[in-house]
mmCIF file of C-alpha atoms in Angstrom:
data_model
loop_
_atom_site.group_PDB
_atom_site.id
_atom_site.type_symbol
_atom_site.label_atom_id
_atom_site.label_comp_id
_atom_site.label_asym_id
_atom_site.label_seq_id
_atom_site.Cartn_x
_atom_site.Cartn_y
_atom_site.Cartn_z
ATOM 1 C CA MET A 1 -16.347 9.339 32.014
ATOM 2 C CA ARG A 2 -18.799 9.408 29.259
ATOM 3 C CA ILE A 3 -17.500 7.351 26.795
ATOM 4 C CA GLY A 4 -19.024 6.949 23.029
ATOM 5 C CA LEU A 5 -18.057 3.916 20.710
ATOM 6 C CA ASP A 6 -18.675 3.268 17.316
ATOM 7 C CA ALA A 7 -20.848 -0.201 17.554
ATOM 8 C CA LYS A 8 -21.871 -0.511 13.867
ATOM 9 C CA ARG A 9 -19.818 -3.745 13.852
ATOM 10 C CA ALA A 10 -20.805 -5.222 17.148
ATOM 11 C CA PHE A 11 -24.371 -5.194 15.992
ATOM 12 C CA ASN A 12 -23.871 -6.213 12.258
ATOM 13 C CA ASN A 13 -20.779 -8.176 11.784
ATOM 14 C CA GLY A 14 -20.537 -11.969 12.920
ATOM 15 C CA THR A 15 -16.742 -11.962 12.704
ATOM 16 C CA GLY A 16 -13.453 -9.781 12.785
ATOM 17 C CA LEU A 17 -14.185 -6.430 13.384
ATOM 18 C CA GLY A 18 -17.684 -7.572 14.917
ATOM 19 C CA ASN A 19 -16.209 -9.889 17.388
ATOM 20 C CA TYR A 20 -13.273 -7.192 18.483
ATOM 21 C CA SER A 21 -16.291 -4.673 18.911
ATOM 22 C CA ARG A 22 -18.329 -7.062 21.140
ATOM 23 C CA PHE A 23 -14.892 -7.803 22.910
ATOM 24 C CA VAL A 24 -14.154 -4.176 23.940
ATOM 25 C CA ILE A 25 -18.001 -3.335 24.632
ATOM 26 C CA ASN A 26 -18.533 -6.183 26.708
ATOM 27 C CA GLY A 27 -15.003 -5.795 28.458
ATOM 28 C CA LEU A 28 -15.584 -2.521 29.505
ATOM 29 C CA LEU A 29 -18.806 -2.786 30.683
ATOM 30 C CA LYS A 30 -18.148 -5.617 33.006
ATOM 31 C CA HIS A 31 -14.762 -4.263 34.196
ATOM 32 C CA PHE A 32 -15.650 -0.670 34.462
ATOM 33 C CA PRO A 33 -19.435 -0.194 35.224
ATOM 34 C CA GLN A 34 -18.981 2.767 36.957
ATOM 35 C CA HIS A 35 -18.595 4.770 33.618
ATOM 36 C CA GLU A 36 -21.355 5.698 31.071
ATOM 37 C CA TYR A 37 -21.332 4.204 27.496
ATOM 38 C CA TYR A 38 -23.062 5.354 24.509
ATOM 39 C CA LEU A 39 -23.110 2.993 21.527
ATOM 40 C CA PHE A 40 -23.501 4.589 18.087
ATOM 41 C CA THR A 41 -24.712 2.162 15.389
ATOM 42 C CA PRO A 42 -26.695 2.851 12.185
ATOM 43 C CA THR A 43 -28.453 -0.425 12.066
ATOM 44 C CA ILE A 44 -28.760 -3.520 14.095
ATOM 45 C CA LYS A 45 -29.161 -7.255 13.018
ATOM 46 C CA PRO A 46 -31.242 -9.305 15.359
ATOM 47 C CA GLU A 47 -28.956 -11.721 15.777
ATOM 48 C CA TYR A 48 -26.630 -9.518 17.381
ATOM 49 C CA GLN A 49 -29.302 -7.195 19.464
ATOM 50 C CA ASN A 50 -28.536 -8.858 22.656
ATOM 51 C CA PHE A 51 -24.794 -9.183 22.723
ATOM 52 C CA TYR A 52 -24.614 -6.963 25.491
ATOM 53 C CA THR A 53 -26.665 -6.504 28.856
ATOM 54 C CA PRO A 54 -28.447 -3.588 29.051
ATOM 55 C CA SER A 55 -28.398 -1.144 31.582
ATOM 56 C CA GLU A 56 -29.133 2.265 33.016
ATOM 57 C CA ASN A 57 -25.482 3.357 31.965
ATOM 58 C CA VAL A 58 -25.346 2.262 28.640
ATOM 59 C CA LYS A 59 -27.453 4.321 25.830
ATOM 60 C CA LEU A 60 -28.112 2.768 22.482
ATOM 61 C CA ILE A 61 -27.845 5.825 19.729
ATOM 62 C CA THR A 62 -29.540 4.955 16.383
ATOM 63 C CA PRO A 63 -30.841 7.214 13.988
ATOM 64 C CA GLU A 64 -34.187 8.721 14.742
ATOM 65 C CA SER A 65 -35.463 10.646 11.655
ATOM 66 C CA LEU A 66 -36.523 9.145 8.594
ATOM 67 C CA LEU A 67 -33.884 10.771 6.514
ATOM 68 C CA GLY A 68 -31.222 8.913 9.006
ATOM 69 C CA LYS A 69 -32.627 5.977 8.426
ATOM 70 C CA THR A 70 -33.117 5.841 5.161
ATOM 71 C CA PHE A 71 -29.398 6.867 4.642
ATOM 72 C CA SER A 72 -27.859 5.220 7.771
ATOM 73 C CA SER A 73 -24.345 4.957 6.192
ATOM 74 C CA LEU A 74 -24.378 8.723 6.156
ATOM 75 C CA TRP A 75 -25.931 9.191 9.497
ATOM 76 C CA ARG A 76 -22.942 7.375 10.758
ATOM 77 C CA THR A 77 -20.501 9.442 8.812
ATOM 78 C CA TYR A 78 -21.534 12.479 9.207
ATOM 79 C CA SER A 79 -23.775 12.896 12.232
ATOM 80 C CA ILE A 80 -21.873 11.152 14.971
ATOM 81 C CA ALA A 81 -19.202 13.830 15.657
ATOM 82 C CA GLY A 82 -21.644 16.403 16.255
ATOM 83 C CA MET A 83 -23.623 14.239 18.488
ATOM 84 C CA CYS A 84 -20.379 13.651 20.738
ATOM 85 C CA ASN A 85 -20.589 17.180 21.544
ATOM 86 C CA GLU A 86 -24.225 17.368 22.083
ATOM 87 C CA LEU A 87 -23.882 14.416 24.482
ATOM 88 C CA LYS A 88 -21.031 16.007 26.010
ATOM 89 C CA LEU A 89 -18.960 13.211 25.523
ATOM 90 C CA ASP A 90 -15.313 12.666 27.239
ATOM 91 C CA ILE A 91 -14.244 10.029 24.821
ATOM 92 C CA PHE A 92 -14.965 8.907 21.392
ATOM 93 C CA HIS A 93 -13.564 5.455 20.070
ATOM 94 C CA GLY A 94 -13.725 4.349 16.570
ATOM 95 C CA LEU A 95 -13.588 0.627 17.254
ATOM 96 C CA SER A 96 -13.181 -0.406 13.266
ATOM 97 C CA ASN A 97 -10.381 1.572 11.474
ATOM 98 C CA GLU A 98 -12.375 4.861 10.916
ATOM 99 C CA LEU A 99 -13.519 8.116 12.576
ATOM 100 C CA PRO A 100 -16.454 10.151 11.493
ATOM 101 C CA VAL A 101 -16.153 13.012 9.454
ATOM 102 C CA GLY A 102 -16.181 16.339 11.413
ATOM 103 C CA ILE A 103 -14.643 14.603 14.771
ATOM 104 C CA GLU A 104 -12.181 17.360 14.752
ATOM 105 C CA SER A 105 -14.571 19.619 16.172
ATOM 106 C CA PHE A 106 -15.361 17.289 19.202
ATOM 107 C CA THR A 107 -13.798 18.684 22.241
ATOM 108 C CA GLY A 108 -13.247 15.206 23.884
ATOM 109 C CA LYS A 109 -10.323 12.479 23.362
ATOM 110 C CA LYS A 110 -10.601 10.948 20.041
ATOM 111 C CA ILE A 111 -9.455 7.460 19.732
ATOM 112 C CA VAL A 112 -9.094 4.880 17.010
ATOM 113 C CA THR A 113 -8.484 1.381 16.556
ATOM 114 C CA ILE A 114 -6.617 0.268 13.382
ATOM 115 C CA HIS A 115 -6.500 -3.504 12.713
ATOM 116 C CA ASP A 116 -4.279 -3.965 9.413
ATOM 117 C CA LEU A 117 -3.420 -2.093 6.416
ATOM 118 C CA ILE A 118 -3.658 -5.294 4.265
ATOM 119 C CA PHE A 119 -4.919 -3.587 1.223
ATOM 120 C CA LEU A 120 -2.137 -1.676 0.855
ATOM 121 C CA ARG A 121 0.549 -4.255 1.671
ATOM 122 C CA TYR A 122 -1.908 -6.690 -0.706
ATOM 123 C CA PRO A 123 -3.436 -4.265 -2.982
ATOM 124 C CA ASN A 124 -3.960 -6.838 -5.802
ATOM 125 C CA TYR A 125 -6.695 -8.466 -3.360
ATOM 126 C CA TYR A 126 -8.682 -5.383 -3.623
ATOM 127 C CA GLY A 127 -10.497 -3.130 -6.132
ATOM 128 C CA ASN A 128 -9.156 0.239 -7.002
ATOM 129 C CA ILE A 129 -12.533 2.079 -5.587
ATOM 130 C CA ASP A 130 -11.886 0.134 -2.430
ATOM 131 C CA ARG A 131 -8.426 0.887 -1.712
ATOM 132 C CA TYR A 132 -9.240 4.595 -2.633
ATOM 133 C CA ILE A 133 -12.082 4.951 -0.001
ATOM 134 C CA TYR A 134 -9.962 2.544 2.695
ATOM 135 C CA THR A 135 -6.956 4.510 2.525
ATOM 136 C CA LYS A 136 -8.764 8.080 2.834
ATOM 137 C CA LYS A 137 -10.960 6.847 5.831
ATOM 138 C CA PHE A 138 -7.669 5.228 7.612
ATOM 139 C CA LYS A 139 -5.489 8.154 6.753
ATOM 140 C CA HIS A 140 -8.443 10.752 8.189
ATOM 141 C CA ALA A 141 -8.734 8.653 11.255
ATOM 142 C CA CYS A 142 -5.122 8.445 12.100
ATOM 143 C CA ALA A 143 -4.636 12.005 11.693
ATOM 144 C CA GLN A 144 -7.369 13.017 13.864
ATOM 145 C CA ALA A 145 -6.910 10.753 16.552
ATOM 146 C CA ASP A 146 -5.026 11.582 19.787
ATOM 147 C CA TRP A 147 -4.265 8.057 20.083
ATOM 148 C CA VAL A 148 -4.243 5.224 17.437
ATOM 149 C CA LEU A 149 -4.524 1.729 18.970
ATOM 150 C CA ALA A 150 -2.714 -0.610 16.534
ATOM 151 C CA ALA A 151 -4.066 -4.615 16.915
ATOM 152 C CA SER A 152 -0.295 -5.510 16.728
ATOM 153 C CA GLU A 153 3.483 -4.609 16.636
ATOM 154 C CA GLN A 154 2.901 -5.337 13.050
ATOM 155 C CA THR A 155 -0.043 -3.286 12.551
ATOM 156 C CA LYS A 156 1.781 -0.457 14.493
ATOM 157 C CA ARG A 157 4.789 -0.371 12.055
ATOM 158 C CA ASP A 158 2.371 -0.549 9.092
ATOM 159 C CA ILE A 159 0.606 2.776 10.595
ATOM 160 C CA ILE A 160 4.172 4.479 10.835
ATOM 161 C CA SER A 161 5.373 3.368 7.503
ATOM 162 C CA TYR A 162 2.408 4.098 5.199
ATOM 163 C CA PHE A 163 0.818 6.822 7.036
ATOM 164 C CA GLY A 164 3.714 8.686 8.512
ATOM 165 C CA THR A 165 1.689 8.920 12.069
ATOM 166 C CA SER A 166 3.969 9.817 14.764
ATOM 167 C CA GLU A 167 5.429 6.682 17.036
ATOM 168 C CA GLN A 168 4.325 8.678 20.001
ATOM 169 C CA LYS A 169 0.393 8.381 19.330
ATOM 170 C CA VAL A 170 0.395 4.920 18.239
ATOM 171 C CA LYS A 171 0.037 2.057 21.005
ATOM 172 C CA VAL A 172 -0.441 -1.831 20.614
ATOM 173 C CA SER A 173 -3.653 -2.742 21.908
ATOM 174 C CA TYR A 174 -4.394 -6.617 21.673
ATOM 175 C CA GLN A 175 -7.559 -8.352 22.051
ATOM 176 C CA ASN A 176 -8.875 -11.612 23.734
ATOM 177 C CA CYS A 177 -10.891 -14.430 22.215
ATOM 178 C CA ASN A 178 -14.462 -15.767 23.572
ATOM 179 C CA ASP A 179 -14.116 -17.032 26.816
ATOM 180 C CA ALA A 180 -15.703 -20.286 25.782
ATOM 181 C CA PHE A 181 -12.433 -21.414 24.228
ATOM 182 C CA GLY A 182 -10.678 -21.579 27.536
ATOM 183 C CA GLU A 183 -13.544 -23.845 29.078
ATOM 184 C CA PRO A 184 -13.163 -27.557 28.669
ATOM 185 C CA ALA A 185 -15.962 -29.174 27.008
ATOM 186 C CA THR A 186 -17.703 -31.958 28.424
ATOM 187 C CA ALA A 187 -17.704 -35.586 27.278
ATOM 188 C CA GLU A 188 -21.372 -35.054 26.032
ATOM 189 C CA GLN A 189 -20.920 -31.793 24.466
ATOM 190 C CA LYS A 190 -17.685 -33.488 22.392
ATOM 191 C CA GLU A 191 -19.796 -36.353 21.218
ATOM 192 C CA ILE A 192 -22.994 -34.159 20.442
ATOM 193 C CA VAL A 193 -20.591 -31.777 17.951
ATOM 194 C CA ALA A 194 -18.560 -34.686 16.492
ATOM 195 C CA SER A 195 -21.566 -36.282 15.574
ATOM 196 C CA THR A 196 -23.390 -33.318 14.247
ATOM 197 C CA TYR A 197 -21.168 -32.316 11.710
ATOM 198 C CA SER A 198 -19.625 -36.274 11.148
ATOM 199 C CA LEU A 199 -16.234 -35.228 12.319
ATOM 200 C CA PRO A 200 -13.366 -37.756 11.941
ATOM 201 C CA GLU A 201 -11.706 -38.901 15.165
ATOM 202 C CA GLN A 202 -8.356 -37.400 14.621
ATOM 203 C CA PHE A 203 -7.909 -34.256 12.442
ATOM 204 C CA ALA A 204 -6.288 -31.238 11.845
ATOM 205 C CA LEU A 205 -7.833 -27.916 11.725
ATOM 206 C CA CYS A 206 -7.811 -24.798 9.856
ATOM 207 C CA VAL A 207 -10.106 -21.838 10.562
ATOM 208 C CA GLY A 208 -10.763 -18.773 8.307
ATOM 209 C CA THR A 209 -12.314 -17.407 5.223
ATOM 210 C CA ILE A 210 -10.634 -19.955 2.239
ATOM 211 C CA GLU A 211 -8.897 -17.257 0.340
ATOM 212 C CA GLN A 212 -5.197 -16.770 -1.297
ATOM 213 C CA ARG A 213 -4.091 -14.701 1.675
ATOM 214 C CA LYS A 214 -4.820 -17.477 4.006
ATOM 215 C CA ASN A 215 -2.523 -19.828 2.216
ATOM 216 C CA GLN A 216 -4.599 -23.138 2.915
ATOM 217 C CA LEU A 217 -3.214 -25.176 -0.204
ATOM 218 C CA THR A 218 -0.157 -25.259 1.710
ATOM 219 C CA ALA A 219 -1.653 -26.558 4.691
ATOM 220 C CA LEU A 220 -3.445 -28.990 1.999
ATOM 221 C CA GLN A 221 -0.233 -29.941 0.272
ATOM 222 C CA ALA A 222 1.719 -30.886 3.689
ATOM 223 C CA PHE A 223 -1.428 -32.916 5.000
ATOM 224 C CA HIS A 224 -1.101 -34.946 1.841
ATOM 225 C CA LYS A 225 2.625 -35.148 2.171
ATOM 226 C CA LEU A 226 2.045 -36.420 5.832
ATOM 227 C CA ASN A 227 0.350 -39.204 4.611
ATOM 228 C CA HIS A 228 -0.972 -40.137 8.331
ATOM 229 C CA PRO A 229 -2.913 -43.298 8.263
ATOM 230 C CA THR A 230 -5.878 -41.832 10.447
ATOM 231 C CA LEU A 231 -5.348 -38.167 10.741
ATOM 232 C CA LYS A 232 -7.440 -36.022 8.647
ATOM 233 C CA LEU A 233 -8.025 -32.511 7.418
ATOM 234 C CA VAL A 234 -10.909 -30.288 8.336
ATOM 235 C CA PHE A 235 -11.462 -26.625 6.875
ATOM 236 C CA ILE A 236 -13.965 -24.305 8.584
ATOM 237 C CA GLY A 237 -15.050 -21.049 6.678
ATOM 238 C CA LYS A 238 -16.305 -19.185 4.096
ATOM 239 C CA GLN A 239 -15.265 -20.552 0.751
ATOM 240 C CA THR A 240 -14.134 -17.814 -2.051
ATOM 241 C CA ASP A 241 -13.003 -18.356 -5.482
ATOM 242 C CA TYR A 242 -9.677 -19.454 -4.088
ATOM 243 C CA ALA A 243 -11.204 -22.644 -2.790
ATOM 244 C CA ALA A 244 -11.312 -24.084 -6.302
ATOM 245 C CA LEU A 245 -7.657 -24.733 -6.058
ATOM 246 C CA LEU A 246 -8.221 -26.939 -2.910
ATOM 247 C CA LEU A 247 -10.934 -28.867 -4.607
ATOM 248 C CA GLU A 248 -8.829 -29.344 -7.529
ATOM 249 C CA TYR A 249 -5.790 -30.525 -5.717
ATOM 250 C CA ILE A 250 -8.102 -32.867 -3.631
ATOM 251 C CA ASP A 251 -9.660 -34.445 -6.902
ATOM 252 C CA GLU A 252 -6.047 -34.743 -8.613
ATOM 253 C CA HIS A 253 -4.612 -36.833 -5.237
ATOM 254 C CA GLN A 254 -8.152 -38.634 -4.519
ATOM 255 C CA LEU A 255 -8.510 -37.095 -0.727
ATOM 256 C CA GLN A 256 -12.343 -36.411 -0.907
ATOM 257 C CA HIS A 257 -12.172 -38.912 1.997
ATOM 258 C CA ASP A 258 -9.553 -37.465 3.996
ATOM 259 C CA VAL A 259 -10.654 -33.548 3.790
ATOM 260 C CA GLN A 260 -13.677 -31.843 4.655
ATOM 261 C CA PHE A 261 -15.155 -28.723 4.729
ATOM 262 C CA LEU A 262 -17.579 -26.489 6.938
ATOM 263 C CA GLU A 263 -19.045 -23.251 6.846
ATOM 264 C CA GLN A 264 -21.380 -21.303 9.671
ATOM 265 C CA ILE A 265 -20.429 -22.936 12.768
ATOM 266 C CA PRO A 266 -22.338 -21.665 15.486
ATOM 267 C CA ASP A 267 -20.498 -19.622 18.340
ATOM 268 C CA LEU A 268 -21.147 -22.359 20.519
ATOM 269 C CA ASP A 269 -20.136 -25.305 18.448
ATOM 270 C CA LEU A 270 -16.901 -24.087 17.351
ATOM 271 C CA PRO A 271 -14.969 -23.994 20.604
ATOM 272 C CA VAL A 272 -15.838 -27.923 20.989
ATOM 273 C CA ILE A 273 -14.360 -28.516 17.479
ATOM 274 C CA TYR A 274 -10.992 -27.071 18.635
ATOM 275 C CA GLN A 275 -10.828 -29.047 21.381
ATOM 276 C CA LEU A 276 -11.690 -32.291 19.586
ATOM 277 C CA SER A 277 -9.010 -31.418 16.920
ATOM 278 C CA SER A 278 -5.169 -32.735 17.259
ATOM 279 C CA MET A 279 -3.495 -29.561 16.015
ATOM 280 C CA PHE A 280 -4.293 -26.122 14.407
ATOM 281 C CA ILE A 281 -2.905 -24.995 11.532
ATOM 282 C CA TYR A 282 -2.679 -21.229 10.477
ATOM 283 C CA ALA A 283 -1.021 -20.889 7.453
ATOM 284 C CA SER A 284 -1.726 -17.093 6.546
ATOM 285 C CA GLU A 285 0.389 -15.042 4.915
ATOM 286 C CA PHE A 286 -0.503 -11.774 6.346
ATOM 287 C CA GLU A 287 -2.757 -10.907 9.485
ATOM 288 C CA GLY A 288 -3.373 -7.875 11.451
ATOM 289 C CA PHE A 289 -3.266 -10.099 14.639
ATOM 290 C CA GLY A 290 -4.688 -13.614 14.115
ATOM 291 C CA ILE A 291 -7.568 -14.226 16.719
ATOM 292 C CA PRO A 292 -7.793 -17.960 15.838
ATOM 293 C CA ILE A 293 -4.055 -18.666 16.931
ATOM 294 C CA LEU A 294 -5.148 -17.563 20.513
ATOM 295 C CA GLU A 295 -8.405 -19.578 20.249
ATOM 296 C CA GLY A 296 -6.163 -22.673 19.473
ATOM 297 C CA LEU A 297 -3.808 -21.810 22.161
ATOM 298 C CA ARG A 298 -6.639 -21.505 24.754
ATOM 299 C CA SER A 299 -7.890 -24.714 23.297
ATOM 300 C CA ASN A 300 -4.771 -26.437 24.959
ATOM 301 C CA ILE A 301 -3.863 -27.971 21.657
ATOM 302 C CA PRO A 302 -0.989 -27.953 19.481
ATOM 303 C CA VAL A 303 -0.708 -24.598 17.145
ATOM 304 C CA ILE A 304 1.157 -24.197 14.064
ATOM 305 C CA ALA A 305 1.705 -21.012 12.304
ATOM 306 C CA ALA A 306 3.343 -19.140 9.299
ATOM 307 C CA ASN A 307 6.278 -17.154 10.706
ATOM 308 C CA ALA A 308 4.814 -14.048 8.933
ATOM 309 C CA SER A 309 3.372 -10.563 10.111
ATOM 310 C CA SER A 310 1.754 -10.518 13.537
ATOM 311 C CA LEU A 311 1.328 -14.157 13.820
ATOM 312 C CA PRO A 312 4.525 -14.930 16.084
ATOM 313 C CA GLU A 313 3.607 -12.170 18.486
ATOM 314 C CA VAL A 314 0.238 -14.165 19.077
ATOM 315 C CA GLY A 315 1.435 -17.433 19.228
ATOM 316 C CA GLY A 316 4.978 -16.661 21.043
ATOM 317 C CA LYS A 317 7.160 -19.482 21.821
ATOM 318 C CA VAL A 318 4.303 -21.788 22.559
ATOM 319 C CA ALA A 319 3.322 -22.474 18.560
ATOM 320 C CA HIS A 320 5.400 -23.926 16.335
ATOM 321 C CA TYR A 321 6.494 -22.021 12.945
ATOM 322 C CA PHE A 322 6.812 -22.515 9.256
ATOM 323 C CA GLU A 323 7.534 -20.290 6.610
ATOM 324 C CA PRO A 324 4.267 -19.379 4.740
ATOM 325 C CA LYS A 325 5.084 -21.190 1.502
ATOM 326 C CA ASP A 326 7.412 -24.132 2.836
ATOM 327 C CA VAL A 327 5.266 -27.208 2.751
ATOM 328 C CA SER A 328 8.459 -29.322 3.711
ATOM 329 C CA GLY A 329 8.406 -26.935 6.920
ATOM 330 C CA LEU A 330 4.811 -27.170 7.619
ATOM 331 C CA LEU A 331 5.204 -31.350 7.274
ATOM 332 C CA GLY A 332 8.030 -31.079 9.883
ATOM 333 C CA CYS A 333 5.508 -28.927 12.421
ATOM 334 C CA MET A 334 2.741 -31.173 12.018
ATOM 335 C CA SER A 335 4.925 -34.564 12.700
ATOM 336 C CA ASN A 336 5.944 -32.515 15.728
ATOM 337 C CA ALA A 337 2.528 -31.871 16.902
ATOM 338 C CA LEU A 338 1.363 -35.212 16.508
ATOM 339 C CA ASN A 339 3.859 -36.106 19.258
ATOM 340 C CA GLU A 340 3.627 -33.214 21.705
ATOM 341 C CA GLN A 341 1.533 -31.398 24.015
ATOM 342 C CA PRO A 342 1.661 -27.435 24.877
ATOM 343 C CA ASN A 343 3.796 -26.994 27.934
ATOM 344 C CA LYS A 344 1.053 -25.978 30.449
ATOM 345 C CA GLU A 345 3.095 -23.673 32.407
ATOM 346 C CA ILE A 346 4.920 -21.767 29.272
ATOM 347 C CA LEU A 347 1.221 -21.540 27.657
ATOM 348 C CA GLN A 348 -0.163 -19.878 30.807
ATOM 349 C CA GLN A 349 2.576 -17.570 31.095
ATOM 350 C CA HIS A 350 2.341 -16.344 27.587
ATOM 351 C CA LEU A 351 -1.738 -16.110 27.860
ATOM 352 C CA LYS A 352 -1.345 -13.412 30.769
ATOM 353 C CA GLN A 353 -0.781 -10.691 28.090
ATOM 354 C CA PHE A 354 -4.148 -11.463 26.707
ATOM 355 C CA ASP A 355 -6.405 -11.795 29.691
ATOM 356 C CA THR A 356 -9.282 -9.464 29.539
ATOM 357 C CA SER A 357 -9.241 -7.655 32.628
ATOM 358 C CA THR A 358 -5.377 -6.730 31.877
ATOM 359 C CA LEU A 359 -6.137 -5.757 28.122
ATOM 360 C CA MET A 360 -9.541 -3.439 29.703
ATOM 361 C CA ALA A 361 -7.000 -1.776 32.326
ATOM 362 C CA SER A 362 -4.802 -0.986 29.843
ATOM 363 C CA LEU A 363 -7.293 0.734 27.485
ATOM 364 C CA LEU A 364 -8.926 2.684 30.379
ATOM 365 C CA THR A 365 -5.486 3.912 31.274
ATOM 366 C CA ILE A 366 -5.077 5.151 27.697
ATOM 367 C CA TYR A 367 -8.768 6.865 27.738
ATOM 368 C CA GLN A 368 -7.556 8.419 31.229
ATOM 369 C CA SER A 369 -4.052 9.729 29.656
#
């Protein structure tokens, strides 16, 4: 088959859509190298240009004309559909919530992955213009696609509810996290990473952009109430205005020596930090999937998550759950996590559904259906 993939996010985004796009592309290349792949991207950031191994069956498609290079975003929106027919592709897969304008004229199969509809569920987090653009793009993609892949059962329900998309053409397609999270770090690696970031000997870990929807204040309040003699709290993520609430709480309760903030951790170091932690907490009120939960599970540490949206799908029976704003509930989960380790047999059984080989086989089946 000749498969076209919207690879903009793979070549330009560090997390989220970028990680998903690189996961799909590398997974297909590894497990199904017999097919031809066409990666469409308007621009390429140097730090992501080598995320895949070049080979004869992979073609990189970028703007060639001065006009296309100058207006690269318009090239992506308006030129890719025509190229799909010119290249005689069998499939075009939009990996990040949208399909190009004119894709209805493409004679091959049209597939789009929708990650979440948070902009509709929490409209107050977005500007009016952004909401309008996202709604238009997402609805167009769902209407034109032969198959709509939802990041979770939660996202599937939202697609059907908000857009009226036929349930028959929406399929759930999970993703895996980086393999590095399942590979035990050496004692030397742990020592180097712990020293580099001045990590405490025992700490609870929270990973994700520090923003209102991620609900880190609840995690901070529960940590404070736990009042553990040696446990510290480490946040990793880009800070937004919401971080001011956490800093204010820390100052008010003299927690400056108990809470640490980190940003822009290299991909090689993040799995080691997970493995150094005593537990992982994900208090988010809503997610389309929740990849950090999977990272925590693969790191073989206790995982605590809010009982909301797609998070129980990812955590299964292995994770501990609390209601998103229930500080006491989270406090109880933290107390339990300090005295428990994940059941390895149950954990491994749960993680099978997220194995890359299984997910890629399911994706190819959709391509061929």
